[in-house]
mmCIF file of C-alpha atoms in Angstrom:
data_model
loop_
_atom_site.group_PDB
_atom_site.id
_atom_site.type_symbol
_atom_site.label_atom_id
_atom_site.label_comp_id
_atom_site.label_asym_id
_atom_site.label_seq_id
_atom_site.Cartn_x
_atom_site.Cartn_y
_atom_site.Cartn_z
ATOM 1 C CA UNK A 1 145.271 -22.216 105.953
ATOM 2 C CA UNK A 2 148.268 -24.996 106.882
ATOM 3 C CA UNK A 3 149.055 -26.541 109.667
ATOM 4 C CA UNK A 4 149.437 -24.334 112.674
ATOM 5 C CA UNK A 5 152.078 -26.268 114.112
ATOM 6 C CA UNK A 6 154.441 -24.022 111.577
ATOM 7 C CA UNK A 7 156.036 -21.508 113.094
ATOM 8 C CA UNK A 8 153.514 -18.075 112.441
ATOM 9 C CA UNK A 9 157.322 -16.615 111.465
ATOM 10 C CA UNK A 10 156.914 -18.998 108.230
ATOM 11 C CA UNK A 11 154.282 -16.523 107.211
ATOM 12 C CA UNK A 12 154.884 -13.266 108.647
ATOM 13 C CA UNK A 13 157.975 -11.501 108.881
ATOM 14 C CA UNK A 14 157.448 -10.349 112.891
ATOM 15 C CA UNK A 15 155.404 -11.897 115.827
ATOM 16 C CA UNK A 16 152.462 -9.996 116.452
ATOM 17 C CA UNK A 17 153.138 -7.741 119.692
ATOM 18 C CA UNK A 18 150.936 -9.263 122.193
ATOM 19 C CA UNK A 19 152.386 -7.454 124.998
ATOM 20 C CA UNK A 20 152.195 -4.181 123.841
ATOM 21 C CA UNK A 21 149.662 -4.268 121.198
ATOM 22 C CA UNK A 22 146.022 -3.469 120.543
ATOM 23 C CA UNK A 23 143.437 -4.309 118.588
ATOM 24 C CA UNK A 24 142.580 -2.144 116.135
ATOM 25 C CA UNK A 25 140.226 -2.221 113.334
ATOM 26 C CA UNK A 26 142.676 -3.917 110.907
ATOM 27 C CA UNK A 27 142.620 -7.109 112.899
ATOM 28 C CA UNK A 28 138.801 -7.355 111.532
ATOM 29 C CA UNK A 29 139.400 -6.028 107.806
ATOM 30 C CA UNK A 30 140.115 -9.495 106.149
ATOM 31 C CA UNK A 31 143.557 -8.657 105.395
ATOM 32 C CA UNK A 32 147.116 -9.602 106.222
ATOM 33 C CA UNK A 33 146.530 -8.288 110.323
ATOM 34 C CA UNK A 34 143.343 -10.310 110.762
ATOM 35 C CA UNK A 35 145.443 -13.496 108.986
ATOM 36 C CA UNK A 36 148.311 -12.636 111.822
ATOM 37 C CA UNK A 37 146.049 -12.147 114.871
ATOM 38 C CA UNK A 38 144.720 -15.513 113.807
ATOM 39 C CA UNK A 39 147.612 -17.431 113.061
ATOM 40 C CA UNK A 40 149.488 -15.847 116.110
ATOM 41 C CA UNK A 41 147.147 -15.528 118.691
ATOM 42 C CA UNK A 42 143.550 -18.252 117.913
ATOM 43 C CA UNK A 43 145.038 -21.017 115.961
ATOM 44 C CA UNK A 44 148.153 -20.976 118.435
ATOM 45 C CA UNK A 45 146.181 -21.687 121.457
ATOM 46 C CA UNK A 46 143.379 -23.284 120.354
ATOM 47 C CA UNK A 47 145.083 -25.646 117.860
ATOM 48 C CA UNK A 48 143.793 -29.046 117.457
ATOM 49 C CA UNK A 49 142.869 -31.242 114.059
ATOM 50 C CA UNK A 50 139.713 -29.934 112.968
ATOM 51 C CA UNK A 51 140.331 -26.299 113.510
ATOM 52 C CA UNK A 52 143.711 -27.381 111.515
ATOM 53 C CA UNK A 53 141.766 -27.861 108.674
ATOM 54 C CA UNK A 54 141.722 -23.944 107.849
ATOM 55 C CA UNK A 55 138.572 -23.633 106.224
ATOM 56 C CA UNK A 56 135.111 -21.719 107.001
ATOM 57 C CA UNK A 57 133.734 -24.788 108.456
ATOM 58 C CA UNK A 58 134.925 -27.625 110.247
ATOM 59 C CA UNK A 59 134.029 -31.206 108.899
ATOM 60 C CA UNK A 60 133.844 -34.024 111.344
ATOM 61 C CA UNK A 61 132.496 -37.221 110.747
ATOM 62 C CA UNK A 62 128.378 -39.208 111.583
ATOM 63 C CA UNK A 63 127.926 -39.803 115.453
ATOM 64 C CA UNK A 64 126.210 -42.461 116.679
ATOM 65 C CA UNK A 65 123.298 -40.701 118.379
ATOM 66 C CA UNK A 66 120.851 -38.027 118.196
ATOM 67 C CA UNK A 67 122.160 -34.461 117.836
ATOM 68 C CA UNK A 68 121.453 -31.242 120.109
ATOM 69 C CA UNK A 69 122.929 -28.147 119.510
ATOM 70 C CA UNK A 70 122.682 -24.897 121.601
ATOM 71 C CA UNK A 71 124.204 -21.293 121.639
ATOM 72 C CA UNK A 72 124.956 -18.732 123.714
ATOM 73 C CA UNK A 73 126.402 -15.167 124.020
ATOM 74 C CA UNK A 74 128.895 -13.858 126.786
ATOM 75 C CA UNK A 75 128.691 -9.916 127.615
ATOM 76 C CA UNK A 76 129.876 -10.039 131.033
ATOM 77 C CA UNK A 77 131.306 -7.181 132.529
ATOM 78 C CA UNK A 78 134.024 -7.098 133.890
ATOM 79 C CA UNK A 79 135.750 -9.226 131.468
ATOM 80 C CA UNK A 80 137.888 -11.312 134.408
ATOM 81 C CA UNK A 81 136.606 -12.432 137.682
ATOM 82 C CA UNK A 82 137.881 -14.665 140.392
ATOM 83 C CA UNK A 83 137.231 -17.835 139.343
ATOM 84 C CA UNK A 84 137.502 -17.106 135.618
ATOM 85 C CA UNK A 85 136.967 -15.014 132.487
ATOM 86 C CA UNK A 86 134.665 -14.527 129.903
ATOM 87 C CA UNK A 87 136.425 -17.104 127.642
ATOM 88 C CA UNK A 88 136.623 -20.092 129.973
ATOM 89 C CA UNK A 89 132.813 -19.233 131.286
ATOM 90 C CA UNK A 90 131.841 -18.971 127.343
ATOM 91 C CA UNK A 91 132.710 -22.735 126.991
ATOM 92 C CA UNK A 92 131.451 -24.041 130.569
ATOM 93 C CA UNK A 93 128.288 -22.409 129.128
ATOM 94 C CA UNK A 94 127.552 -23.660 125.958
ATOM 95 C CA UNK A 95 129.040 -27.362 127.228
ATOM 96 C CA UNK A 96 126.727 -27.076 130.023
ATOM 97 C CA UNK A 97 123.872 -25.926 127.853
ATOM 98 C CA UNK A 98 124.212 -29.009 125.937
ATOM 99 C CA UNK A 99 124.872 -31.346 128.773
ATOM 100 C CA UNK A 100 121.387 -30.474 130.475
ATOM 101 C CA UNK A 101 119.968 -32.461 127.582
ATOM 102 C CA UNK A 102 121.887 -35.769 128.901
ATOM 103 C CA UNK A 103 124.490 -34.990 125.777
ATOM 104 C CA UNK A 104 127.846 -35.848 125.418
ATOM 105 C CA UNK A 105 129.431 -32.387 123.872
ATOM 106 C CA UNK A 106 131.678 -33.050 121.137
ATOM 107 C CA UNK A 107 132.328 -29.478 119.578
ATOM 108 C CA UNK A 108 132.440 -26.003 120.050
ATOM 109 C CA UNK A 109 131.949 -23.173 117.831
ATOM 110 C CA UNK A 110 133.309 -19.553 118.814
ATOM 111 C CA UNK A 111 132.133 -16.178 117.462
ATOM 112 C CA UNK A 112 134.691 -12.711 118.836
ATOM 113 C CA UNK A 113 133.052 -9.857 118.829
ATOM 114 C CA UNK A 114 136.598 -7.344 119.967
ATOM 115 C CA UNK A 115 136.148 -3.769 120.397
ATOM 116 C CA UNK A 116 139.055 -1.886 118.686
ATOM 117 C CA UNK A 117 141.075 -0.475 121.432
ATOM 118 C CA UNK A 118 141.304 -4.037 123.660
ATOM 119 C CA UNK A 119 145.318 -4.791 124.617
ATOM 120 C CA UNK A 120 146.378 -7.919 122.755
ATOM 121 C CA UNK A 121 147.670 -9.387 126.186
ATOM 122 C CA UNK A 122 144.067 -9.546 127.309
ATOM 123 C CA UNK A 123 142.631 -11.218 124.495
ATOM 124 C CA UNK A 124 145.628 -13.858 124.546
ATOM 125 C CA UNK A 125 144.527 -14.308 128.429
ATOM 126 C CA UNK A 126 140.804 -14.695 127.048
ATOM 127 C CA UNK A 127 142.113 -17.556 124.364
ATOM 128 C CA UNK A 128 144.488 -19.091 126.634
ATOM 129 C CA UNK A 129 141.580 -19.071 129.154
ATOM 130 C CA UNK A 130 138.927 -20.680 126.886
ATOM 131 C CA UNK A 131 141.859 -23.337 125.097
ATOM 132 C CA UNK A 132 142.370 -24.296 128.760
ATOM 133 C CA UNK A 133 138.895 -24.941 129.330
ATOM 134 C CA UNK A 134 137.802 -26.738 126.113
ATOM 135 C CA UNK A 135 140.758 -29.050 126.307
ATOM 136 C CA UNK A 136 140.046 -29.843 130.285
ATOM 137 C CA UNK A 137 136.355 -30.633 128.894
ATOM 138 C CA UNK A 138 137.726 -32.574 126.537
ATOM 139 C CA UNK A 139 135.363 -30.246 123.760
ATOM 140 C CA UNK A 140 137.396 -28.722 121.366
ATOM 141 C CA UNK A 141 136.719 -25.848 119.673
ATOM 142 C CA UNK A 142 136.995 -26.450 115.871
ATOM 143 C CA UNK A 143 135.634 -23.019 113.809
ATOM 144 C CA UNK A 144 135.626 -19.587 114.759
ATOM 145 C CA UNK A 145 134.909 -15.988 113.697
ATOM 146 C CA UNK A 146 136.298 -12.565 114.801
ATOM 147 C CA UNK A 147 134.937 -9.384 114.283
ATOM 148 C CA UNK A 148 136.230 -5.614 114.889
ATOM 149 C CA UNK A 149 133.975 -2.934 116.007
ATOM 150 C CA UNK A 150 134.767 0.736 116.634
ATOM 151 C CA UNK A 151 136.060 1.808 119.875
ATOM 152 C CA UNK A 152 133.066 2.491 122.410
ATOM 153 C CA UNK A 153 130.951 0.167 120.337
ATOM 154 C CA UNK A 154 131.512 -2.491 122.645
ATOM 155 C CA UNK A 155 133.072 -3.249 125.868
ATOM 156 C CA UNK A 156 136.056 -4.987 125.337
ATOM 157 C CA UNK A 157 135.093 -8.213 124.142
ATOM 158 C CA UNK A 158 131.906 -10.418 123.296
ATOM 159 C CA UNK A 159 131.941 -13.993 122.927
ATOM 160 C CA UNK A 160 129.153 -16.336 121.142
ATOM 161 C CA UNK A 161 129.792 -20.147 121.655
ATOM 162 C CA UNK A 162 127.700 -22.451 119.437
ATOM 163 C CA UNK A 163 127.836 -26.635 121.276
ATOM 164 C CA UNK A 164 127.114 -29.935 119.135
ATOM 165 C CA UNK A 165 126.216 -32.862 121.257
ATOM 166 C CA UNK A 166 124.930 -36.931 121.021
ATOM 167 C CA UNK A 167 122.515 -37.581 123.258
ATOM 168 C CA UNK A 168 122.851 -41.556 123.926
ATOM 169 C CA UNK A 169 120.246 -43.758 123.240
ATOM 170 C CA UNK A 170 117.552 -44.649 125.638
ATOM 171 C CA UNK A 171 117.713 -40.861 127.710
ATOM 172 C CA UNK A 172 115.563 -38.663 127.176
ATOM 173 C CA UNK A 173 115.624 -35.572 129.013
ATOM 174 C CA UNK A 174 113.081 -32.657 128.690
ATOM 175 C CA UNK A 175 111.691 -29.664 130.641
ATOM 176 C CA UNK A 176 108.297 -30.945 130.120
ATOM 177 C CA UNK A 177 108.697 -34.172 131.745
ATOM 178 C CA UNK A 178 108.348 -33.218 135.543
ATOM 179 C CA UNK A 179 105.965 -34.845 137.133
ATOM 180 C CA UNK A 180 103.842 -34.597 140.281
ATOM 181 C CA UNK A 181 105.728 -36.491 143.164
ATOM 182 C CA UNK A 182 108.961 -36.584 141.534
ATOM 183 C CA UNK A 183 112.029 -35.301 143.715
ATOM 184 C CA UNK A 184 114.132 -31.943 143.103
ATOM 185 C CA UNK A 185 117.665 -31.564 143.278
ATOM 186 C CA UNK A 186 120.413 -29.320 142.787
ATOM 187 C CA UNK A 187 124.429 -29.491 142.709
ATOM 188 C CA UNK A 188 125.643 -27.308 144.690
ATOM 189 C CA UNK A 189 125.668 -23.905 146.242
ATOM 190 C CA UNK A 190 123.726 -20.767 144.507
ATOM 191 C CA UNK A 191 124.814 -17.092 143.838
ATOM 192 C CA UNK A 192 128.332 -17.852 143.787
ATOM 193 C CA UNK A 193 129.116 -16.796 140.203
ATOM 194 C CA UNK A 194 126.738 -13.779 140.476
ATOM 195 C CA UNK A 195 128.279 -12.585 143.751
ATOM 196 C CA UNK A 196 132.079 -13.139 142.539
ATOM 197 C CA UNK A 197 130.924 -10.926 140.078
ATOM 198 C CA UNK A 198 129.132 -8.234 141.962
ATOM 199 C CA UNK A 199 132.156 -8.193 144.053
ATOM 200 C CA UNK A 200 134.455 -6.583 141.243
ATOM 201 C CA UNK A 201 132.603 -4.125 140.402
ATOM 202 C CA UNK A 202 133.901 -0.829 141.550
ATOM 203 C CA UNK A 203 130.996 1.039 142.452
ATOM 204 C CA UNK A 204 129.899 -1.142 144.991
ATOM 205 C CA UNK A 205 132.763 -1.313 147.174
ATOM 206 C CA UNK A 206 132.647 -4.575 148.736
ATOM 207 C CA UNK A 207 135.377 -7.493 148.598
ATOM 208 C CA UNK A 208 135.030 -11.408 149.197
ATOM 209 C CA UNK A 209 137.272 -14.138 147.881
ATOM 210 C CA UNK A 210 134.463 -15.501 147.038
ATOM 211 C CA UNK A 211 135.335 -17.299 143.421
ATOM 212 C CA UNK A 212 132.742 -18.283 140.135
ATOM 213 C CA UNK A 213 131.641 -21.200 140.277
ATOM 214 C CA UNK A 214 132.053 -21.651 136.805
ATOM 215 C CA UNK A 215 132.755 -25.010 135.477
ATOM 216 C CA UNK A 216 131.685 -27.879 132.905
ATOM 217 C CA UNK A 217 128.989 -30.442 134.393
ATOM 218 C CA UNK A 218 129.177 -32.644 131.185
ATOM 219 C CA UNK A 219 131.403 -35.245 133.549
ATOM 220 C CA UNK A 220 128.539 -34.738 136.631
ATOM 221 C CA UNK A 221 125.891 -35.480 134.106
ATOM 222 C CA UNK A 222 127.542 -38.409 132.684
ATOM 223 C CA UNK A 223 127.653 -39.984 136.250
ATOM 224 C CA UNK A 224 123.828 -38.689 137.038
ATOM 225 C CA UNK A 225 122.834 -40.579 134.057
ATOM 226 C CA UNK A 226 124.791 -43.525 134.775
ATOM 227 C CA UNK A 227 123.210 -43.955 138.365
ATOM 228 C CA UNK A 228 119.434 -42.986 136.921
ATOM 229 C CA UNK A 229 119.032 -43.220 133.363
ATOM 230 C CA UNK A 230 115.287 -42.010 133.899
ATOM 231 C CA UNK A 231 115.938 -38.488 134.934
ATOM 232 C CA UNK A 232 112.780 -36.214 133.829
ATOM 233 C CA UNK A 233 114.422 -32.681 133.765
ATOM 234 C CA UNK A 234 117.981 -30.877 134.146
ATOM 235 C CA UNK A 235 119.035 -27.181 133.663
ATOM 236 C CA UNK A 236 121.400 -24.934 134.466
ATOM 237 C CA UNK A 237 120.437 -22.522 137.214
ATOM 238 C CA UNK A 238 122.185 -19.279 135.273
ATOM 239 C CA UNK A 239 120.101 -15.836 134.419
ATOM 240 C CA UNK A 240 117.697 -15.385 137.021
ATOM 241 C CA UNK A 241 118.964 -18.138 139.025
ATOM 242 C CA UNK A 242 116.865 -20.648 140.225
ATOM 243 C CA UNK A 243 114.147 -19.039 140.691
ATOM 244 C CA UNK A 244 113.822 -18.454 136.927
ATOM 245 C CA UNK A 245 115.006 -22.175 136.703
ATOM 246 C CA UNK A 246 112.077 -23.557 138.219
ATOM 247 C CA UNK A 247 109.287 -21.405 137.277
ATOM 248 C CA UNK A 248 110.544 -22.432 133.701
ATOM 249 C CA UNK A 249 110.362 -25.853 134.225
ATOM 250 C CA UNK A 250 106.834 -25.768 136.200
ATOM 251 C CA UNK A 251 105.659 -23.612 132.755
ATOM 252 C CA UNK A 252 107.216 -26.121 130.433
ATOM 253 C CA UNK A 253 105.751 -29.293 132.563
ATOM 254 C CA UNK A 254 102.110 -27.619 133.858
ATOM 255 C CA UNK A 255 102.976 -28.290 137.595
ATOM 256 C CA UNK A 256 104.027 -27.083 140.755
ATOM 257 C CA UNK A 257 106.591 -27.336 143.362
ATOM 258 C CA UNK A 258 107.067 -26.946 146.546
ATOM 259 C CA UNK A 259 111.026 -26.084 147.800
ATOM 260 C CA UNK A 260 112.503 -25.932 151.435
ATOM 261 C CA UNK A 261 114.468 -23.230 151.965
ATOM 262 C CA UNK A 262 116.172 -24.536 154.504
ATOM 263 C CA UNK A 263 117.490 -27.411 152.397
ATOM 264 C CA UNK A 264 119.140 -25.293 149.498
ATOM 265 C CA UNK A 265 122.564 -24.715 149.900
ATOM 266 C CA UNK A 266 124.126 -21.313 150.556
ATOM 267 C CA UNK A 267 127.881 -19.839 151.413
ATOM 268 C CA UNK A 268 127.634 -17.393 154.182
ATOM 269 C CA UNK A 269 129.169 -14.986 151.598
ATOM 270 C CA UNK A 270 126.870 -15.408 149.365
ATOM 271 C CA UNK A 271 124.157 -15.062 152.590
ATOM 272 C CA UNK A 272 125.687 -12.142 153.831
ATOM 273 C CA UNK A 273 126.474 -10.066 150.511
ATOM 274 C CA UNK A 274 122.685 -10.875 149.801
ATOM 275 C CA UNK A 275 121.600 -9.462 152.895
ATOM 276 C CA UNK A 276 124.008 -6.409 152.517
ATOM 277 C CA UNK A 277 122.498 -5.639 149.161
ATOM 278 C CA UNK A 278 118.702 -6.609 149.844
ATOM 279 C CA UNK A 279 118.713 -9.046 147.132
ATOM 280 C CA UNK A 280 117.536 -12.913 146.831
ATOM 281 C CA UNK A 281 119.980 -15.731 146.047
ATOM 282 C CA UNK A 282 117.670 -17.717 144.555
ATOM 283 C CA UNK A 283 117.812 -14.757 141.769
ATOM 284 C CA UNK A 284 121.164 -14.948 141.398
ATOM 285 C CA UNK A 285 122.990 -16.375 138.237
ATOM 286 C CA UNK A 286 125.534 -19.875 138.623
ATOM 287 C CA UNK A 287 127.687 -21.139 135.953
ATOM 288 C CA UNK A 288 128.560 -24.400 137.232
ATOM 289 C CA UNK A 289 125.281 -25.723 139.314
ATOM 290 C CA UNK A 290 122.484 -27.652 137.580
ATOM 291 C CA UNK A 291 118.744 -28.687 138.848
ATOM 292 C CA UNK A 292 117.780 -32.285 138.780
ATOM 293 C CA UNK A 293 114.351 -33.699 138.795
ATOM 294 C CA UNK A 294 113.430 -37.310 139.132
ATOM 295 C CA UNK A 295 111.562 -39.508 140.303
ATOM 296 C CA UNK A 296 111.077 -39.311 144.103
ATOM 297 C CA UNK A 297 112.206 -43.249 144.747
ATOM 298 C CA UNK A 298 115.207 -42.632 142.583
ATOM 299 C CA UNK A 299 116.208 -39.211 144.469
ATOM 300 C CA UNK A 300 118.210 -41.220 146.887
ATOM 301 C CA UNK A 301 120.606 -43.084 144.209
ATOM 302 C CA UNK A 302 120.915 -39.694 142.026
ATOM 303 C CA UNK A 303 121.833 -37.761 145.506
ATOM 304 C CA UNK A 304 124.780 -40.412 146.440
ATOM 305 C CA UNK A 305 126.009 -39.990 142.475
ATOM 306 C CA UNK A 306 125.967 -36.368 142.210
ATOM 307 C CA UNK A 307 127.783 -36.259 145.978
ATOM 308 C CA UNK A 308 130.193 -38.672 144.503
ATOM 309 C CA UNK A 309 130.905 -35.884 142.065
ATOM 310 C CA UNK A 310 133.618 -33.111 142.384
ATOM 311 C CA UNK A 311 131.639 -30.594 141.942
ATOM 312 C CA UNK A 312 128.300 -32.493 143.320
ATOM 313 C CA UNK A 313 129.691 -32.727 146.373
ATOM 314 C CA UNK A 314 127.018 -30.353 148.085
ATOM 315 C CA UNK A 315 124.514 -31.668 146.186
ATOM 316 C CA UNK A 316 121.463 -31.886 148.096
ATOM 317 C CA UNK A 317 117.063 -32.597 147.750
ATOM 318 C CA UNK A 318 115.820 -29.802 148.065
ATOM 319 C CA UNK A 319 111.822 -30.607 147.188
ATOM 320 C CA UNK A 320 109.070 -31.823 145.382
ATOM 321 C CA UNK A 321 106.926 -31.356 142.319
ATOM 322 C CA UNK A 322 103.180 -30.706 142.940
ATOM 323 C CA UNK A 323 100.039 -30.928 140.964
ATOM 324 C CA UNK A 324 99.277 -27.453 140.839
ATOM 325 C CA UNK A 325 97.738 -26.050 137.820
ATOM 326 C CA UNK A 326 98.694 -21.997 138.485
ATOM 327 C CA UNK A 327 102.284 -23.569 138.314
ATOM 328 C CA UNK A 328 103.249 -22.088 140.854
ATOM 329 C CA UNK A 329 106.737 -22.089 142.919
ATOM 330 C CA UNK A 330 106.568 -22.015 146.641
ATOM 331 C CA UNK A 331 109.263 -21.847 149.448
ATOM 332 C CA UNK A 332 108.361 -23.366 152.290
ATOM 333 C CA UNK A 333 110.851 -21.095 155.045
ATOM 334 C CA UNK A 334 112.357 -22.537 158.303
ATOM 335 C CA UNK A 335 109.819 -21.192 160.202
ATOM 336 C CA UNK A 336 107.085 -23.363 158.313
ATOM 337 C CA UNK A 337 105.227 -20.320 156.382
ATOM 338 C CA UNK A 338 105.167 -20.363 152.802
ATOM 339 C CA UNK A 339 105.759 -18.289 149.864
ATOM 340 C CA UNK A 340 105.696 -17.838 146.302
ATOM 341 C CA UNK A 341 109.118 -17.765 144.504
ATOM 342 C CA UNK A 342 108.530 -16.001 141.116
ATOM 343 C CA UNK A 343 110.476 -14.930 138.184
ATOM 344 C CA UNK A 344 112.755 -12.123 138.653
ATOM 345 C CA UNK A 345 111.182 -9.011 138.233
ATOM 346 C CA UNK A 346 113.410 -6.387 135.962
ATOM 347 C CA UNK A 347 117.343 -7.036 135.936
ATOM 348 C CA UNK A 348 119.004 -7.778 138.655
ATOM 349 C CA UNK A 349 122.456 -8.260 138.556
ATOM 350 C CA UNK A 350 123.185 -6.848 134.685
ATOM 351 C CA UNK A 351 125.788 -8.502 132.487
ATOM 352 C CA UNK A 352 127.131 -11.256 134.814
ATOM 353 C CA UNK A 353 126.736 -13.995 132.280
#
């Protein structure tokens, strides 16, 4: 593989025909098409050094702290949303999967699954999309893999994004270190992401401009940690929401918590779309909010650095942890009754993530 700031013409004797094309099963046979759709359509928007290198691996150099590394697959359907597509949410994900650690991310991995039969023009939207993302993250992605599967043996297009991170020394951040008293936060509004979606789906015949709120939160984690270096516990709030979010963490840590309901933030979209469709928000996946916990006499400091924030500017406390050995979750509702927020029971809201 040679640089790919050669014109693809220096190896092939036509463009590939992005506009009009599809992919077909050639494209994953090994041969001169896959070399093309590569060339032409991966290396051209993703390009940077270490994908330049052209070989089944990327090699980067020894970072200075410890590693994490996470993974994640992207099925969503339908493949573009307001707000995004299933390339630029397959790199918020994975970055944001290895930010909740308190990890810089330094590289991406990307795996295509690509159903034969998908138009060339909206896989070059996908790539554009997720080359976009990676270089506003400042994560590039620097290996890859594409595969070809039979028409109806897929639905369009899968994505698998593998993260490598450095966690900096002196953080350490875990899901079993919340402790009884300590504060809980989170970034911003729920159920956006999960109601953008729901909303383009055709057989359910509702409309919002409601958009994802995908995003990477490895720049709002950077700043969290700056302001409190001692945060116990961060996660992303995505399948099953945060309900799911914090029963995990109460598991993980043996406690409880107690959340006000009337302190979480909500769109009236989001409200009313939940209302329409008799379903909880606090069930509903987000691609670009995160739960903090902390200590309580730190909540104050983390709140003011995560408002600072773009997108912590709704950021808000929204409880506390609890000794409570049943580890249980409950909502405490504006009317001053309680009650218990469990896991989601079945599937909600299927392929939104």
């Amino acid at each position: 593989m040679t640089n790919t700031k050669e014109s693809p013409q220096t190896h092939f004797r036509s463009r590939l025909d992005i506009p009009n094309g599809q992919v077909d099963l050639s494209h994953g046979g090994g041969g001169r098409a896959m070399a093309q759709l590569i060339e032409d359509l991966f290396r051209h928007h993703l390009d940077n050094p270490l994908l330049r290198q052209g070989n089944d691996q990327a090699l980067f150099g020894p970072v200075r702290g410890r590693l994490v590394m996470s993974t994640d697959g992207h099925v969503i359907s339908p493949l573009f949303f307001h707000g995004g597509n299933i390339g630029s949410l397959a790199v918020h994900g994975t970055i944001n999967d290895v930010a909740m650690a308190g990890a810089r991310p330094l590289y991406l991995a990307a795996g295509f699954i690509l159903e034969e039969g998908l138009p060339l023009a909206d896989l070059e939207r996908i790539v554009i999309a997720m080359a976009e993302a990676s270089r506003a993250a400042g994560v590039p992605i620097v290996t890859g893999d594409t595969k070809v599967v039979e028409r109806g043996k897929a639905d369009g297009c899968f994505i698998t994004t593998t993260g490598v991170g450095e966690v900096p020394e002196g953080i350490h951040i875990s899901g079993e270190l919340a402790a009884p008293g300590d504060a809980v936060l989170v970034s911003g509004s729920l159920g956006d992401h999960g109601i953008a979606i729901l909303s383009r789906r055709e057989n359910l015949g509702f409309g919002t401009d409601l958009q994802s709120d995908s995003a990477a939160l490895h720049g709002l984690v950077a700043d969290m940690i700056a302001a409190v270096p001692d945060i116990h516990c961060l996660r992303d709030p995505t399948r099953g929401g945060m309900a799911a979010t914090l029963n995990e963490l109460a598991a993980q840590s043996g406690v409880g918590m107690l959340i006000r309901e009337a302190a979480i933030p909500l769109k009236p979209e989001v409200r009313g779309a939940c209302e329409l469709l008799g379903l909880d928000p606090l069930h509903i996946a987000n691609e670009g909010k995160l739960i903090a916990i902390c200590p309580a006499e730190r909540a104050a400091t983390l709140l003011a650095a995560m408002r600072a924030h773009p997108l912590g500017q709704e950021s808000a406390i929204i409880g506390e942890v609890t000794q409570d050995p049943q580890r249980l979750i409950e909502l405490e509702t504006p009317f001053g009754g309680r009650r218990l927020l469990d896991w989601l029971s079945g599937e909600q809201l299927p392929r939104i993530c």
